[in-house]
mmCIF file of C-alpha atoms and ligand atoms in Angstrom:
data_model
loop_
_atom_site.group_PDB
_atom_site.id
_atom_site.type_symbol
_atom_site.label_atom_id
_atom_site.label_comp_id
_atom_site.label_asym_id
_atom_site.label_seq_id
_atom_site.Cartn_x
_atom_site.Cartn_y
_atom_site.Cartn_z
ATOM 1 C CA UNK E 1 -0.355 0.045 0.249
ATOM 2 C CA UNK E 2 0.707 3.560 -1.427
ATOM 3 C CA UNK E 3 2.167 5.682 2.371
ATOM 4 C CA UNK E 4 -0.677 7.584 3.724
ATOM 5 C CA UNK E 5 1.300 10.919 5.040
ATOM 6 C CA UNK E 6 -0.100 13.177 7.943
ATOM 7 C CA UNK E 7 0.782 17.593 7.015
ATOM 8 C CA UNK E 8 -0.783 20.738 8.535
ATOM 9 C CA UNK E 9 -0.733 23.251 11.397
ATOM 10 C CA UNK E 10 0.818 22.202 14.749
ATOM 11 C CA UNK E 11 -1.424 21.505 16.845
ATOM 12 C CA UNK E 12 -4.341 19.060 13.948
ATOM 13 C CA UNK E 13 -4.061 15.900 15.351
ATOM 14 C CA UNK E 14 -0.595 14.522 13.790
ATOM 15 C CA UNK E 15 0.597 11.746 16.138
ATOM 16 C CA UNK E 16 -1.965 10.927 17.433
ATOM 17 C CA UNK E 17 -4.029 10.048 14.632
ATOM 18 C CA UNK E 18 -0.987 8.967 12.777
ATOM 19 C CA UNK E 19 -0.688 6.689 15.722
ATOM 20 C CA UNK E 20 -4.592 5.914 15.661
ATOM 21 C CA UNK E 21 -4.194 5.220 11.966
ATOM 22 C CA UNK E 22 -1.037 2.951 11.512
ATOM 23 C CA UNK E 23 -2.263 0.514 14.608
ATOM 24 C CA UNK E 24 -5.835 0.400 12.365
ATOM 25 C CA UNK E 25 -4.489 -0.527 9.222
ATOM 26 C CA UNK E 26 -1.515 -2.633 10.082
ATOM 27 C CA UNK E 27 0.803 -0.157 9.294
ATOM 28 C CA UNK E 28 4.379 1.335 10.258
ATOM 29 C CA UNK E 29 4.313 4.166 11.890
ATOM 30 C CA UNK E 30 7.125 7.214 11.564
ATOM 31 C CA UNK E 31 6.583 10.635 12.845
ATOM 32 C CA UNK E 32 8.596 12.843 10.915
ATOM 33 C CA UNK E 33 10.084 14.956 14.231
ATOM 34 C CA UNK E 34 10.662 12.599 16.234
ATOM 35 C CA UNK E 35 13.445 10.868 13.607
ATOM 36 C CA UNK E 36 14.330 13.844 13.994
ATOM 37 C CA UNK E 37 14.864 14.684 17.790
ATOM 38 C CA UNK E 38 16.844 10.965 17.209
ATOM 39 C CA UNK E 39 19.055 11.796 13.865
ATOM 40 C CA UNK E 40 20.056 14.835 16.143
ATOM 41 C CA UNK E 41 20.482 13.578 19.585
ATOM 42 C CA UNK E 42 18.358 16.606 20.711
ATOM 43 C CA UNK E 43 14.940 17.986 21.317
ATOM 44 C CA UNK E 44 13.488 20.558 18.490
ATOM 45 C CA UNK E 45 13.782 23.167 21.155
ATOM 46 C CA UNK E 46 17.497 22.271 21.763
ATOM 47 C CA UNK E 47 17.796 21.946 17.537
ATOM 48 C CA UNK E 48 16.367 24.994 17.008
ATOM 49 C CA UNK E 49 17.777 27.316 20.304
ATOM 50 C CA UNK E 50 21.078 25.956 19.577
ATOM 51 C CA UNK E 51 21.763 25.046 15.637
ATOM 52 C CA UNK E 52 18.770 27.246 14.092
ATOM 53 C CA UNK E 53 15.982 26.404 11.445
ATOM 54 C CA UNK E 54 18.139 26.368 8.959
ATOM 55 C CA UNK E 55 19.578 23.159 10.564
ATOM 56 C CA UNK E 56 16.484 21.457 11.776
ATOM 57 C CA UNK E 57 14.825 21.795 8.218
ATOM 58 C CA UNK E 58 18.237 20.055 6.313
ATOM 59 C CA UNK E 59 17.668 17.278 9.539
ATOM 60 C CA UNK E 60 13.101 16.959 8.374
ATOM 61 C CA UNK E 61 15.052 16.910 4.866
ATOM 62 C CA UNK E 62 17.114 13.797 5.341
ATOM 63 C CA UNK E 63 14.508 12.540 6.886
ATOM 64 C CA UNK E 64 11.773 12.780 3.993
ATOM 65 C CA UNK E 65 14.047 11.339 1.975
ATOM 66 C CA UNK E 66 15.002 8.133 4.008
ATOM 67 C CA UNK E 67 10.877 8.495 5.113
ATOM 68 C CA UNK E 68 10.101 8.510 1.255
ATOM 69 C CA UNK E 69 11.905 5.842 0.462
ATOM 70 C CA UNK E 70 9.144 3.212 2.057
ATOM 71 C CA UNK E 71 5.433 1.768 1.303
ATOM 72 C CA UNK E 72 3.108 0.746 3.892
ATOM 73 C CA UNK E 73 4.111 3.594 6.208
ATOM 74 C CA UNK E 74 2.288 6.184 7.808
ATOM 75 C CA UNK E 75 4.026 9.170 8.144
ATOM 76 C CA UNK E 76 3.165 12.174 10.450
ATOM 77 C CA UNK E 77 4.409 15.094 9.317
ATOM 78 C CA UNK E 78 6.228 18.457 11.201
ATOM 79 C CA UNK E 79 3.531 22.002 10.413
ATOM 80 C CA UNK E 80 6.415 22.700 8.272
ATOM 81 C CA UNK E 81 7.236 19.608 6.764
ATOM 82 C CA UNK E 82 5.454 20.662 3.090
ATOM 83 C CA UNK E 83 6.399 23.924 3.037
ATOM 84 C CA UNK E 84 9.102 22.720 0.748
ATOM 85 C CA UNK E 85 8.245 21.728 -2.321
ATOM 86 C CA UNK E 86 10.509 18.944 -2.492
ATOM 87 C CA UNK E 87 9.754 17.794 0.583
ATOM 88 C CA UNK E 88 6.490 18.375 -0.706
ATOM 89 C CA UNK E 89 6.741 15.851 -3.920
ATOM 90 C CA UNK E 90 8.718 13.115 -2.037
ATOM 91 C CA UNK E 91 6.216 12.257 -0.157
ATOM 92 C CA UNK E 92 3.969 12.694 -2.856
ATOM 93 C CA UNK E 93 5.601 9.905 -4.682
ATOM 94 C CA UNK E 94 4.771 6.864 -2.841
ATOM 95 C CA UNK E 95 1.973 8.290 -0.693
ATOM 96 C CA UNK E 96 -1.238 9.888 -0.390
ATOM 97 C CA UNK E 97 -1.520 13.006 0.866
ATOM 98 C CA UNK E 98 -3.635 14.278 3.719
ATOM 99 C CA UNK E 99 -4.726 16.959 5.622
ATOM 100 C CA UNK E 100 -5.487 17.906 8.563
ATOM 101 C CA UNK E 101 -7.320 20.657 9.840
ATOM 102 C CA UNK E 102 -8.640 22.333 13.316
ATOM 103 C CA UNK E 103 -10.505 25.886 14.122
ATOM 104 C CA UNK E 104 -7.990 28.725 15.960
ATOM 105 C CA UNK E 105 -9.781 28.146 18.677
ATOM 106 C CA UNK E 106 -8.499 24.447 18.847
ATOM 107 C CA UNK E 107 -4.963 25.672 17.632
ATOM 108 C CA UNK E 108 -5.148 28.004 20.007
ATOM 109 C CA UNK E 109 -5.967 25.780 23.014
ATOM 110 C CA UNK E 110 -3.929 22.710 22.245
ATOM 111 C CA UNK E 111 -0.662 24.784 21.544
ATOM 112 C CA UNK E 112 -1.528 27.286 24.606
ATOM 113 C CA UNK E 113 1.804 25.969 26.776
ATOM 114 C CA UNK E 114 4.974 28.343 25.519
ATOM 115 C CA UNK E 115 8.428 26.895 24.666
ATOM 116 C CA UNK E 116 7.809 23.109 22.742
ATOM 117 C CA UNK E 117 7.242 24.957 19.238
ATOM 118 C CA UNK E 118 9.744 27.378 18.219
ATOM 119 C CA UNK E 119 8.235 28.594 15.265
ATOM 120 C CA UNK E 120 5.115 29.416 16.964
ATOM 121 C CA UNK E 121 6.640 31.147 20.396
ATOM 122 C CA UNK E 122 8.940 32.734 17.393
ATOM 123 C CA UNK E 123 5.885 34.601 15.879
ATOM 124 C CA UNK E 124 4.833 35.130 19.146
ATOM 125 C CA UNK E 125 5.296 39.048 20.317
ATOM 126 C CA UNK E 126 2.930 38.375 23.355
ATOM 127 C CA UNK E 127 -0.274 38.055 21.439
ATOM 128 C CA UNK E 128 -0.710 33.523 20.294
ATOM 129 C CA UNK E 129 -4.716 34.045 18.261
ATOM 130 C CA UNK E 130 -2.507 36.436 16.502
ATOM 131 C CA UNK E 131 0.519 34.572 15.490
ATOM 132 C CA UNK E 132 -0.746 31.462 14.839
ATOM 133 C CA UNK E 133 -3.860 32.879 12.321
ATOM 134 C CA UNK E 134 -0.877 34.472 10.931
ATOM 135 C CA UNK E 135 1.492 31.825 10.050
ATOM 136 C CA UNK E 136 -1.899 29.738 9.107
ATOM 137 C CA UNK E 137 -2.206 32.470 6.742
ATOM 138 C CA UNK E 138 1.298 32.253 5.234
ATOM 139 C CA UNK E 139 0.567 28.180 5.059
ATOM 140 C CA UNK E 140 -2.913 27.558 3.734
ATOM 141 C CA UNK E 141 -2.245 27.054 0.837
ATOM 142 C CA UNK E 142 0.694 24.929 1.376
ATOM 143 C CA UNK E 143 -1.909 22.432 2.701
ATOM 144 C CA UNK E 144 -4.638 22.847 0.664
ATOM 145 C CA UNK E 145 -2.471 20.326 -1.713
ATOM 146 C CA UNK E 146 -3.624 17.411 -0.131
ATOM 147 C CA UNK E 147 -5.609 15.083 -1.586
ATOM 148 C CA UNK E 148 -8.529 14.572 1.455
ATOM 149 C CA UNK E 149 -8.623 16.942 4.496
ATOM 150 C CA UNK E 150 -10.563 15.986 7.978
ATOM 151 C CA UNK E 151 -11.634 18.799 10.551
ATOM 152 C CA UNK E 152 -10.174 17.743 13.571
ATOM 153 C CA UNK E 153 -11.636 20.485 15.814
ATOM 154 C CA UNK E 154 -14.430 18.914 17.522
ATOM 155 C CA UNK E 155 -13.386 15.231 16.776
ATOM 156 C CA UNK E 156 -10.518 12.653 18.419
ATOM 157 C CA UNK E 157 -8.819 10.946 16.977
ATOM 158 C CA UNK E 158 -9.720 7.834 17.028
ATOM 159 C CA UNK E 159 -13.034 9.753 14.435
ATOM 160 C CA UNK E 160 -10.885 11.295 12.490
ATOM 161 C CA UNK E 161 -9.342 7.589 11.934
ATOM 162 C CA UNK E 162 -12.161 6.185 10.796
ATOM 163 C CA UNK E 163 -12.509 8.493 8.419
ATOM 164 C CA UNK E 164 -9.324 8.605 6.778
ATOM 165 C CA UNK E 165 -10.307 4.857 6.555
ATOM 166 C CA UNK E 166 -13.486 5.337 5.578
ATOM 167 C CA UNK E 167 -11.521 7.170 2.300
ATOM 168 C CA UNK E 168 -8.846 5.074 1.626
ATOM 169 C CA UNK E 169 -11.879 2.319 1.231
ATOM 170 C CA UNK E 170 -13.778 4.154 -0.786
ATOM 171 C CA UNK E 171 -10.989 5.529 -3.570
ATOM 172 C CA UNK E 172 -9.477 2.073 -3.577
ATOM 173 C CA UNK E 173 -5.958 2.222 -1.070
ATOM 174 C CA UNK E 174 -7.241 -0.171 1.021
ATOM 175 C CA UNK E 175 -8.949 -2.699 0.446
ATOM 176 C CA UNK E 176 -11.489 -3.778 3.133
HETATM 177 C C1 LIG F 1 6.621 22.858 12.808
HETATM 178 C C2 LIG F 1 5.739 21.986 14.022
HETATM 179 C C3 LIG F 1 6.013 21.271 14.230
HETATM 180 C C4 LIG F 1 8.365 21.306 14.562
HETATM 181 C C5 LIG F 1 8.988 22.472 15.048
HETATM 182 C C6 LIG F 1 8.583 23.192 13.082
HETATM 183 C C7 LIG F 1 6.754 24.281 12.448
HETATM 184 O O1 LIG F 1 5.285 19.873 14.906
HETATM 185 O O2 LIG F 1 8.295 20.458 13.962
HETATM 186 O O3 LIG F 1 8.177 22.871 15.417
HETATM 187 O O4 LIG F 1 7.224 24.392 11.057
HETATM 188 O O5 LIG F 1 4.925 24.263 11.802
HETATM 189 P P1 LIG F 1 4.093 19.560 14.793
HETATM 190 O O6 LIG F 1 3.618 20.732 13.848
HETATM 191 O O7 LIG F 1 4.397 18.685 15.142
HETATM 192 O O8 LIG F 1 4.292 20.599 15.955
#
């Protein structure tokens, strides 16, 4: 089976949905951020603060190149992974791209904690809602390139998983 690649903004549930989906459809699971942390031997926060965003994006590109060679994986990306058109093209080669979205309020409540999302923290000059809105606006076109989109604002990762499984079966990607 093709890979199923979850893209979308921070706080849309890519990791929790990815894990649930992989176990539901019997695929391996890979989380791009976790693989970056493993490769660097540091947390995302440490990579950003000690080595900078460019270095983080290079790790991200390396992880995408490695993962795009596989099949039968559910891959949860980071919120900025597909900002790089080469990353998106690689993931599209043998993957179906699913975007998770959420309302501004849902994203705000899921990403309130400072210190774990360096890109959001850097945009936040005291008004987190505005920081999210601006970043969302700048990325909307990127996320719109997905094959299928699920709004996760008011539903659990398990419900999102059911929705994605239905879509994969309907499209003949996943066989019953
Ligand atoms: C980022 C999102 C994060 C992580 C890094 C950069 C972004 O992933 O990759 O902090 O640019 O949106 P999550 O979407 O899993 O929070």
